[in-house]
mmCIF file with all atom_site columns, C-alpha atoms in Angstrom:
data_model
loop_
_atom_site.group_PDB
_atom_site.id
_atom_site.type_symbol
_atom_site.label_atom_id
_atom_site.label_alt_id
_atom_site.label_comp_id
_atom_site.label_asym_id
_atom_site.label_entity_id
_atom_site.label_seq_id
_atom_site.pdbx_PDB_ins_code
_atom_site.Cartn_x
_atom_site.Cartn_y
_atom_site.Cartn_z
_atom_site.occupancy
_atom_site.B_iso_or_equiv
_atom_site.pdbx_formal_charge
_atom_site.auth_seq_id
_atom_site.auth_comp_id
_atom_site.auth_asym_id
_atom_site.auth_atom_id
_atom_site.pdbx_PDB_model_num
ATOM 1   C CA . MET A 1 1   ? -34.867 24.465  0.958   1.00 0.00 ? 151 MET A CA 1
ATOM 2   C CA . VAL A 1 2   ? -36.130 23.367  -2.462  1.00 0.00 ? 152 VAL A CA 1
ATOM 3   C CA . TYR A 1 3   ? -36.506 20.015  -4.147  1.00 0.00 ? 153 TYR A CA 1
ATOM 4   C CA . ASP A 1 4   ? -33.943 19.442  -6.907  1.00 0.00 ? 154 ASP A CA 1
ATOM 5   C CA . SER A 1 5   ? -34.360 15.858  -8.201  1.00 0.00 ? 155 SER A CA 1
ATOM 6   C CA . SER A 1 6   ? -35.009 12.255  -7.197  1.00 0.00 ? 156 SER A CA 1
ATOM 7   C CA . TYR A 1 7   ? -34.647 8.744   -8.576  1.00 0.00 ? 157 TYR A CA 1
ATOM 8   C CA . VAL A 1 8   ? -34.985 5.118   -7.505  1.00 0.00 ? 158 VAL A CA 1
ATOM 9   C CA . PHE A 1 9   ? -32.010 2.778   -7.817  1.00 0.00 ? 159 PHE A CA 1
ATOM 10  C CA . GLN A 1 10  ? -31.604 -0.976  -7.660  1.00 0.00 ? 160 GLN A CA 1
ATOM 11  C CA . GLY A 1 11  ? -29.049 -2.466  -5.290  1.00 0.00 ? 161 GLY A CA 1
ATOM 12  C CA . ASP A 1 12  ? -26.930 -5.577  -5.793  1.00 0.00 ? 162 ASP A CA 1
ATOM 13  C CA . THR A 1 13  ? -29.289 -8.122  -7.366  1.00 0.00 ? 163 THR A CA 1
ATOM 14  C CA . THR A 1 14  ? -26.684 -10.906 -7.049  1.00 0.00 ? 164 THR A CA 1
ATOM 15  C CA . ARG A 1 15  ? -26.626 -10.950 -3.233  1.00 0.00 ? 165 ARG A CA 1
ATOM 16  C CA . HIS A 1 16  ? -27.949 -14.022 -1.465  1.00 0.00 ? 166 HIS A CA 1
ATOM 17  C CA . VAL A 1 17  ? -31.559 -13.913 -0.221  1.00 0.00 ? 167 VAL A CA 1
ATOM 18  C CA . SER A 1 18  ? -33.396 -16.831 1.344   1.00 0.00 ? 168 SER A CA 1
ATOM 19  C CA . THR A 1 19  ? -36.571 -17.560 3.273   1.00 0.00 ? 169 THR A CA 1
ATOM 20  C CA . GLY A 1 20  ? -36.746 -15.954 6.698   1.00 0.00 ? 170 GLY A CA 1
ATOM 21  C CA . PHE A 1 21  ? -34.252 -13.168 5.904   1.00 0.00 ? 171 PHE A CA 1
ATOM 22  C CA . ILE A 1 22  ? -35.108 -9.810  7.482   1.00 0.00 ? 172 ILE A CA 1
ATOM 23  C CA . ASP A 1 23  ? -34.310 -6.257  6.375   1.00 0.00 ? 173 ASP A CA 1
ATOM 24  C CA . VAL A 1 24  ? -33.382 -7.186  2.808   1.00 0.00 ? 174 VAL A CA 1
ATOM 25  C CA . PRO A 1 25  ? -32.763 -3.907  0.909   1.00 0.00 ? 175 PRO A CA 1
ATOM 26  C CA . VAL A 1 26  ? -34.714 -4.095  -2.359  1.00 0.00 ? 176 VAL A CA 1
ATOM 27  C CA . ILE A 1 27  ? -34.479 -0.547  -3.751  1.00 0.00 ? 177 ILE A CA 1
ATOM 28  C CA . GLY A 1 28  ? -33.208 2.849   -2.691  1.00 0.00 ? 178 GLY A CA 1
ATOM 29  C CA . LEU A 1 29  ? -34.660 6.314   -3.241  1.00 0.00 ? 179 LEU A CA 1
ATOM 30  C CA . ARG A 1 30  ? -32.368 9.334   -3.549  1.00 0.00 ? 180 ARG A CA 1
ATOM 31  C CA . ILE A 1 31  ? -33.878 12.801  -3.074  1.00 0.00 ? 181 ILE A CA 1
ATOM 32  C CA . ASP A 1 32  ? -31.632 15.794  -3.796  1.00 0.00 ? 182 ASP A CA 1
ATOM 33  C CA . THR A 1 33  ? -32.324 19.231  -2.342  1.00 0.00 ? 183 THR A CA 1
ATOM 34  C CA . ARG A 1 34  ? -30.802 22.710  -2.498  1.00 0.00 ? 184 ARG A CA 1
ATOM 35  C CA . GLY A 1 35  ? -30.669 25.323  0.242   1.00 0.00 ? 185 GLY A CA 1
ATOM 36  C CA . VAL A 1 36  ? -30.828 24.984  4.003   1.00 0.00 ? 186 VAL A CA 1
ATOM 37  C CA . LEU A 1 37  ? -33.555 27.377  5.161   1.00 0.00 ? 187 LEU A CA 1
ATOM 38  C CA . ASN A 1 38  ? -36.937 25.817  5.929   1.00 0.00 ? 188 ASN A CA 1
ATOM 39  C CA . PRO A 1 39  ? -35.877 22.144  5.610   1.00 0.00 ? 189 PRO A CA 1
ATOM 40  C CA . MET A 1 40  ? -38.303 19.824  3.821   1.00 0.00 ? 190 MET A CA 1
ATOM 41  C CA . ILE A 1 41  ? -39.870 16.933  5.720   1.00 0.00 ? 191 ILE A CA 1
ATOM 42  C CA . VAL A 1 42  ? -40.880 13.705  3.977   1.00 0.00 ? 192 VAL A CA 1
ATOM 43  C CA . ASN A 1 43  ? -44.032 12.262  5.546   1.00 0.00 ? 193 ASN A CA 1
ATOM 44  C CA . SER A 1 44  ? -44.930 9.413   3.176   1.00 0.00 ? 194 SER A CA 1
ATOM 45  C CA . LEU A 1 45  ? -43.654 7.277   0.323   1.00 0.00 ? 195 LEU A CA 1
ATOM 46  C CA . SER A 1 46  ? -45.883 5.565   -2.244  1.00 0.00 ? 196 SER A CA 1
ATOM 47  C CA . ILE A 1 47  ? -44.419 2.128   -2.918  1.00 0.00 ? 197 ILE A CA 1
ATOM 48  C CA . ASN A 1 48  ? -45.679 -0.825  -4.916  1.00 0.00 ? 198 ASN A CA 1
ATOM 49  C CA . SER A 1 49  ? -44.499 -4.388  -5.387  1.00 0.00 ? 199 SER A CA 1
ATOM 50  C CA . SER A 1 50  ? -44.004 -4.139  -9.147  1.00 0.00 ? 200 SER A CA 1
ATOM 51  C CA . GLY A 1 51  ? -41.712 -6.965  -10.251 1.00 0.00 ? 201 GLY A CA 1
ATOM 52  C CA . CYS A 1 52  ? -42.476 -9.307  -7.326  1.00 0.00 ? 202 CYS A CA 1
ATOM 53  C CA . THR A 1 53  ? -43.571 -12.796 -8.268  1.00 0.00 ? 203 THR A CA 1
ATOM 54  C CA . ASP A 1 54  ? -45.920 -13.244 -5.282  1.00 0.00 ? 204 ASP A CA 1
ATOM 55  C CA . PHE A 1 55  ? -45.647 -10.315 -2.850  1.00 0.00 ? 205 PHE A CA 1
ATOM 56  C CA . ALA A 1 56  ? -48.472 -11.451 -0.529  1.00 0.00 ? 206 ALA A CA 1
ATOM 57  C CA . HIS A 1 57  ? -46.882 -14.879 -0.015  1.00 0.00 ? 207 HIS A CA 1
ATOM 58  C CA . ASP A 1 58  ? -43.161 -14.009 -0.100  1.00 0.00 ? 208 ASP A CA 1
ATOM 59  C CA . VAL A 1 59  ? -43.022 -10.780 1.965   1.00 0.00 ? 209 VAL A CA 1
ATOM 60  C CA . SER A 1 60  ? -44.159 -10.548 5.593   1.00 0.00 ? 210 SER A CA 1
ATOM 61  C CA . THR A 1 61  ? -43.194 -6.907  6.294   1.00 0.00 ? 211 THR A CA 1
ATOM 62  C CA . VAL A 1 62  ? -42.106 -3.844  4.307   1.00 0.00 ? 212 VAL A CA 1
ATOM 63  C CA . LYS A 1 63  ? -39.787 -1.404  6.082   1.00 0.00 ? 213 LYS A CA 1
ATOM 64  C CA . VAL A 1 64  ? -38.515 1.976   4.941   1.00 0.00 ? 214 VAL A CA 1
ATOM 65  C CA . TYR A 1 65  ? -35.238 3.214   6.410   1.00 0.00 ? 215 TYR A CA 1
ATOM 66  C CA . PHE A 1 66  ? -33.721 6.696   6.176   1.00 0.00 ? 216 PHE A CA 1
ATOM 67  C CA . THR A 1 67  ? -29.921 7.084   6.122   1.00 0.00 ? 217 THR A CA 1
ATOM 68  C CA . GLY A 1 68  ? -29.743 10.845  5.528   1.00 0.00 ? 218 GLY A CA 1
ATOM 69  C CA . SER A 1 69  ? -26.810 11.772  3.303   1.00 0.00 ? 219 SER A CA 1
ATOM 70  C CA . ASP A 1 70  ? -25.180 8.338   3.754   1.00 0.00 ? 220 ASP A CA 1
ATOM 71  C CA . SER A 1 71  ? -25.604 6.170   0.650   1.00 0.00 ? 221 SER A CA 1
ATOM 72  C CA . THR A 1 72  ? -24.933 2.971   2.625   1.00 0.00 ? 222 THR A CA 1
ATOM 73  C CA . PHE A 1 73  ? -27.927 0.886   3.743   1.00 0.00 ? 223 PHE A CA 1
ATOM 74  C CA . THR A 1 74  ? -28.352 0.556   7.514   1.00 0.00 ? 224 THR A CA 1
ATOM 75  C CA . THR A 1 75  ? -31.288 -0.249  9.773   1.00 0.00 ? 225 THR A CA 1
ATOM 76  C CA . ASN A 1 76  ? -30.429 2.477   12.292  1.00 0.00 ? 226 ASN A CA 1
ATOM 77  C CA . ARG A 1 77  ? -33.347 4.800   11.486  1.00 0.00 ? 227 ARG A CA 1
ATOM 78  C CA . LEU A 1 78  ? -36.754 3.345   10.678  1.00 0.00 ? 228 LEU A CA 1
ATOM 79  C CA . PHE A 1 79  ? -38.974 5.727   8.693   1.00 0.00 ? 229 PHE A CA 1
ATOM 80  C CA . GLY A 1 80  ? -42.067 3.497   8.558   1.00 0.00 ? 230 GLY A CA 1
ATOM 81  C CA . THR A 1 81  ? -43.341 -0.036  8.225   1.00 0.00 ? 231 THR A CA 1
ATOM 82  C CA . THR A 1 82  ? -46.342 -1.882  6.771   1.00 0.00 ? 232 THR A CA 1
ATOM 83  C CA . THR A 1 83  ? -47.516 -5.382  5.935   1.00 0.00 ? 233 THR A CA 1
ATOM 84  C CA . HIS A 1 84  ? -49.205 -4.313  2.699   1.00 0.00 ? 234 HIS A CA 1
ATOM 85  C CA . LEU A 1 85  ? -48.741 -1.603  0.103   1.00 0.00 ? 235 LEU A CA 1
ATOM 86  C CA . SER A 1 86  ? -52.343 -0.511  -0.387  1.00 0.00 ? 236 SER A CA 1
ATOM 87  C CA . ALA A 1 87  ? -51.537 2.902   1.161   1.00 0.00 ? 237 ALA A CA 1
ATOM 88  C CA . PRO A 1 88  ? -48.380 5.031   1.310   1.00 0.00 ? 238 PRO A CA 1
ATOM 89  C CA . VAL A 1 89  ? -45.839 4.213   4.026   1.00 0.00 ? 239 VAL A CA 1
ATOM 90  C CA . SER A 1 90  ? -45.978 7.032   6.582   1.00 0.00 ? 240 SER A CA 1
ATOM 91  C CA . GLY A 1 91  ? -43.148 8.435   8.633   1.00 0.00 ? 241 GLY A CA 1
ATOM 92  C CA . GLN A 1 92  ? -41.339 11.686  9.210   1.00 0.00 ? 242 GLN A CA 1
ATOM 93  C CA . ASP A 1 93  ? -37.762 12.593  8.374   1.00 0.00 ? 243 ASP A CA 1
ATOM 94  C CA . THR A 1 94  ? -36.160 15.948  7.695   1.00 0.00 ? 244 THR A CA 1
ATOM 95  C CA . LEU A 1 95  ? -34.083 16.280  4.545   1.00 0.00 ? 245 LEU A CA 1
ATOM 96  C CA . SER A 1 96  ? -30.661 17.906  4.566   1.00 0.00 ? 246 SER A CA 1
ATOM 97  C CA . TYR A 1 97  ? -28.897 19.867  1.833   1.00 0.00 ? 247 TYR A CA 1
ATOM 98  C CA . GLY A 1 98  ? -27.772 17.593  -1.042  1.00 0.00 ? 248 GLY A CA 1
ATOM 99  C CA . PRO A 1 99  ? -28.526 13.874  -1.425  1.00 0.00 ? 249 PRO A CA 1
ATOM 100 C CA . ASN A 1 100 ? -30.855 12.074  1.019   1.00 0.00 ? 250 ASN A CA 1
ATOM 101 C CA . TYR A 1 101 ? -31.393 8.304   0.982   1.00 0.00 ? 251 TYR A CA 1
ATOM 102 C CA . PHE A 1 102 ? -34.417 6.134   1.774   1.00 0.00 ? 252 PHE A CA 1
ATOM 103 C CA . TRP A 1 103 ? -34.295 2.337   1.534   1.00 0.00 ? 253 TRP A CA 1
ATOM 104 C CA . ILE A 1 104 ? -37.194 -0.043  0.947   1.00 0.00 ? 254 ILE A CA 1
ATOM 105 C CA . ALA A 1 105 ? -36.465 -3.361  2.659   1.00 0.00 ? 255 ALA A CA 1
ATOM 106 C CA . TYR A 1 106 ? -38.461 -6.576  2.905   1.00 0.00 ? 256 TYR A CA 1
ATOM 107 C CA . ASP A 1 107 ? -38.711 -9.229  5.577   1.00 0.00 ? 257 ASP A CA 1
ATOM 108 C CA . VAL A 1 108 ? -38.889 -12.439 3.551   1.00 0.00 ? 258 VAL A CA 1
ATOM 109 C CA . SER A 1 109 ? -41.529 -14.901 4.721   1.00 0.00 ? 259 SER A CA 1
ATOM 110 C CA . ASP A 1 110 ? -40.428 -18.237 6.162   1.00 0.00 ? 260 ASP A CA 1
ATOM 111 C CA . THR A 1 111 ? -42.683 -19.863 3.553   1.00 0.00 ? 261 THR A CA 1
ATOM 112 C CA . ALA A 1 112 ? -41.510 -17.786 0.563   1.00 0.00 ? 262 ALA A CA 1
ATOM 113 C CA . SER A 1 113 ? -41.144 -19.737 -2.665  1.00 0.00 ? 263 SER A CA 1
ATOM 114 C CA . ILE A 1 114 ? -37.653 -20.530 -3.930  1.00 0.00 ? 264 ILE A CA 1
ATOM 115 C CA . GLY A 1 115 ? -37.030 -18.920 -7.324  1.00 0.00 ? 265 GLY A CA 1
ATOM 116 C CA . ASN A 1 116 ? -39.537 -16.102 -6.852  1.00 0.00 ? 266 ASN A CA 1
ATOM 117 C CA . LYS A 1 117 ? -38.476 -12.512 -7.495  1.00 0.00 ? 267 LYS A CA 1
ATOM 118 C CA . LEU A 1 118 ? -38.468 -9.620  -4.993  1.00 0.00 ? 268 LEU A CA 1
ATOM 119 C CA . ASP A 1 119 ? -38.716 -6.090  -6.340  1.00 0.00 ? 269 ASP A CA 1
ATOM 120 C CA . ALA A 1 120 ? -40.401 -2.747  -5.696  1.00 0.00 ? 270 ALA A CA 1
ATOM 121 C CA . SER A 1 121 ? -40.910 0.695   -7.140  1.00 0.00 ? 271 SER A CA 1
ATOM 122 C CA . CYS A 1 122 ? -41.420 4.069   -5.512  1.00 0.00 ? 272 CYS A CA 1
ATOM 123 C CA . THR A 1 123 ? -43.768 6.381   -7.367  1.00 0.00 ? 273 THR A CA 1
ATOM 124 C CA . GLN A 1 124 ? -44.034 9.387   -5.045  1.00 0.00 ? 274 GLN A CA 1
ATOM 125 C CA . ALA A 1 125 ? -42.661 11.120  -1.960  1.00 0.00 ? 275 ALA A CA 1
ATOM 126 C CA . THR A 1 126 ? -44.978 13.512  -0.133  1.00 0.00 ? 276 THR A CA 1
ATOM 127 C CA . PHE A 1 127 ? -43.759 16.445  1.937   1.00 0.00 ? 277 PHE A CA 1
ATOM 128 C CA . ALA A 1 128 ? -45.207 17.879  5.146   1.00 0.00 ? 278 ALA A CA 1
ATOM 129 C CA . GLY A 1 129 ? -47.000 21.131  4.484   1.00 0.00 ? 279 GLY A CA 1
ATOM 130 C CA . GLY A 1 130 ? -47.991 20.051  0.984   1.00 0.00 ? 280 GLY A CA 1
ATOM 131 C CA . GLY A 1 131 ? -46.210 19.124  -2.181  1.00 0.00 ? 281 GLY A CA 1
ATOM 132 C CA . SER A 1 132 ? -44.773 15.914  -3.525  1.00 0.00 ? 282 SER A CA 1
ATOM 133 C CA . CYS A 1 133 ? -42.243 14.622  -6.005  1.00 0.00 ? 283 CYS A CA 1
ATOM 134 C CA . THR A 1 134 ? -42.229 11.814  -8.547  1.00 0.00 ? 284 THR A CA 1
ATOM 135 C CA . PRO A 1 135 ? -38.791 10.255  -9.046  1.00 0.00 ? 285 PRO A CA 1
ATOM 136 C CA . SER A 1 136 ? -37.397 10.485  -12.595 1.00 0.00 ? 286 SER A CA 1
ATOM 137 C CA . ILE A 1 137 ? -36.802 6.706   -12.392 1.00 0.00 ? 287 ILE A CA 1
ATOM 138 C CA . THR A 1 138 ? -39.447 4.855   -10.365 1.00 0.00 ? 288 THR A CA 1
ATOM 139 C CA . ASN A 1 139 ? -38.764 1.224   -11.268 1.00 0.00 ? 289 ASN A CA 1
ATOM 140 C CA . PRO A 1 140 ? -35.161 0.462   -12.253 1.00 0.00 ? 290 PRO A CA 1
ATOM 141 C CA . PRO A 1 141 ? -34.410 -2.876  -13.948 1.00 0.00 ? 291 PRO A CA 1
ATOM 142 C CA . GLY A 1 142 ? -33.448 -5.907  -11.869 1.00 0.00 ? 292 GLY A CA 1
ATOM 143 C CA . ALA A 1 143 ? -34.819 -7.949  -8.997  1.00 0.00 ? 293 ALA A CA 1
ATOM 144 C CA . LEU A 1 144 ? -33.626 -10.215 -6.196  1.00 0.00 ? 294 LEU A CA 1
ATOM 145 C CA . THR A 1 145 ? -34.196 -13.971 -6.432  1.00 0.00 ? 295 THR A CA 1
ATOM 146 C CA . ILE A 1 146 ? -35.162 -16.038 -3.393  1.00 0.00 ? 296 ILE A CA 1
ATOM 147 C CA . ASN A 1 147 ? -32.731 -18.968 -3.192  1.00 0.00 ? 297 ASN A CA 1
ATOM 148 C CA . TYR A 1 148 ? -31.916 -21.961 -1.030  1.00 0.00 ? 298 TYR A CA 1
ATOM 149 C CA . CYS A 1 149 ? -30.075 -21.256 2.148   1.00 0.00 ? 299 CYS A CA 1
ATOM 150 C CA . ILE A 1 150 ? -26.268 -21.307 1.935   1.00 0.00 ? 300 ILE A CA 1
ATOM 151 C CA . PRO A 1 151 ? -24.578 -22.462 5.168   1.00 0.00 ? 301 PRO A CA 1
ATOM 152 C CA . GLU A 1 152 ? -23.034 -19.642 7.176   1.00 0.00 ? 302 GLU A CA 1
ATOM 153 C CA . PHE A 1 153 ? -19.670 -21.302 7.578   1.00 0.00 ? 303 PHE A CA 1
ATOM 154 C CA . ALA A 1 154 ? -19.246 -21.303 3.785   1.00 0.00 ? 304 ALA A CA 1
ATOM 155 C CA . TYR A 1 155 ? -20.474 -17.745 3.212   1.00 0.00 ? 305 TYR A CA 1
ATOM 156 C CA . ALA A 1 156 ? -20.112 -15.589 6.292   1.00 0.00 ? 306 ALA A CA 1
ATOM 157 C CA . ASN A 1 157 ? -22.803 -13.075 7.220   1.00 0.00 ? 307 ASN A CA 1
ATOM 158 C CA . THR A 1 158 ? -25.543 -14.454 4.976   1.00 0.00 ? 308 THR A CA 1
ATOM 159 C CA . GLY A 1 159 ? -27.816 -14.818 7.983   1.00 0.00 ? 309 GLY A CA 1
ATOM 160 C CA . CYS A 1 160 ? -28.535 -18.381 6.947   1.00 0.00 ? 310 CYS A CA 1
ATOM 161 C CA . THR A 1 161 ? -28.496 -21.034 9.664   1.00 0.00 ? 311 THR A CA 1
ATOM 162 C CA . TYR A 1 162 ? -30.528 -23.839 8.159   1.00 0.00 ? 312 TYR A CA 1
ATOM 163 C CA . GLY A 1 163 ? -27.720 -26.195 7.125   1.00 0.00 ? 313 GLY A CA 1
ATOM 164 C CA . TYR A 1 164 ? -27.545 -27.974 3.806   1.00 0.00 ? 314 TYR A CA 1
ATOM 165 C CA . GLY A 1 165 ? -31.258 -28.358 3.121   1.00 0.00 ? 315 GLY A CA 1
ATOM 166 C CA . ILE A 1 166 ? -31.414 -32.166 3.411   1.00 0.00 ? 316 ILE A CA 1
ATOM 167 C CA . ASN A 1 167 ? -34.958 -33.405 3.953   1.00 0.00 ? 317 ASN A CA 1
ATOM 168 C CA . SER A 1 168 ? -34.200 -36.885 5.239   1.00 0.00 ? 318 SER A CA 1
ATOM 169 C CA . VAL A 1 169 ? -31.609 -39.603 5.571   1.00 0.00 ? 319 VAL A CA 1
ATOM 170 C CA . VAL A 1 170 ? -32.744 -43.209 5.155   1.00 0.00 ? 320 VAL A CA 1
ATOM 171 C CA . THR A 1 171 ? -30.468 -46.158 5.993   1.00 0.00 ? 321 THR A CA 1
ATOM 172 C CA . SER A 1 172 ? -31.269 -49.783 5.199   1.00 0.00 ? 322 SER A CA 1
ATOM 173 C CA . ASN A 1 173 ? -28.946 -52.771 4.715   1.00 0.00 ? 323 ASN A CA 1
ATOM 174 C CA . ALA A 1 174 ? -25.874 -50.558 5.193   1.00 0.00 ? 324 ALA A CA 1
ATOM 175 C CA . ILE A 1 175 ? -26.851 -48.276 2.252   1.00 0.00 ? 325 ILE A CA 1
ATOM 176 C CA . THR A 1 176 ? -27.558 -44.646 3.004   1.00 0.00 ? 326 THR A CA 1
ATOM 177 C CA . ASN A 1 177 ? -29.910 -42.653 0.810   1.00 0.00 ? 327 ASN A CA 1
ATOM 178 C CA . ILE A 1 178 ? -29.930 -38.902 1.246   1.00 0.00 ? 328 ILE A CA 1
ATOM 179 C CA . GLU A 1 179 ? -32.945 -37.071 -0.135  1.00 0.00 ? 329 GLU A CA 1
ATOM 180 C CA . ASN A 1 180 ? -32.084 -33.534 -1.208  1.00 0.00 ? 330 ASN A CA 1
ATOM 181 C CA . MET A 1 181 ? -34.559 -30.664 -1.190  1.00 0.00 ? 331 MET A CA 1
#
C-alpha cells in the first residue's frame, strides 16, 4: 500500500452546538491510499486548536474517531483521546484501499462561553514503521459557534435538555417579571 493524498475538511458549521455537548465533530481528515499489500497503519495525528476562541476553557476532551471508508461521522471506533493538544493524539488504525476518514470531535465544557468559536486543524498523520504525511489542506475555513441551548421538543436530536434558559421568575403584586439569560 502507498499513500496517495490527504486533506482536512470542515463539516456543517451551521449545526447547533451548546455547552455540555459531547462528541461534536469539528473537522474531518481524509487519507487516500493505493494498493492493498502491506496496509499502512496510522499511529498518531498532530492536531491543534487553531481557530478556537478559548480552547482551554471551552473544550473538556478531544476525541479522534476512525470510520474507515465511510464518510459519515460516527462514534463507533475511537482512535484516541486527550484533554490537551500539546502532543499528537495516539492510536492505531489500519488504512484500507481508497479513502479513509478520521474525525476530530470535541466535548464542549459545561462552562463554555456562548459565542465562542470551536475549530481545529490537523497538520500531520504518522504511520507505524516510519513515515508521515501532511494534508494538502490542514485548516479549512469555517468554525462552529457555541450557542444557547434550544429545547429538544422544538429541534429534535440536538441533545439539549436545559429548557428555555430563564434565570428567574419574580412575582409581586400580581405582575410577573421573567429575567432572560
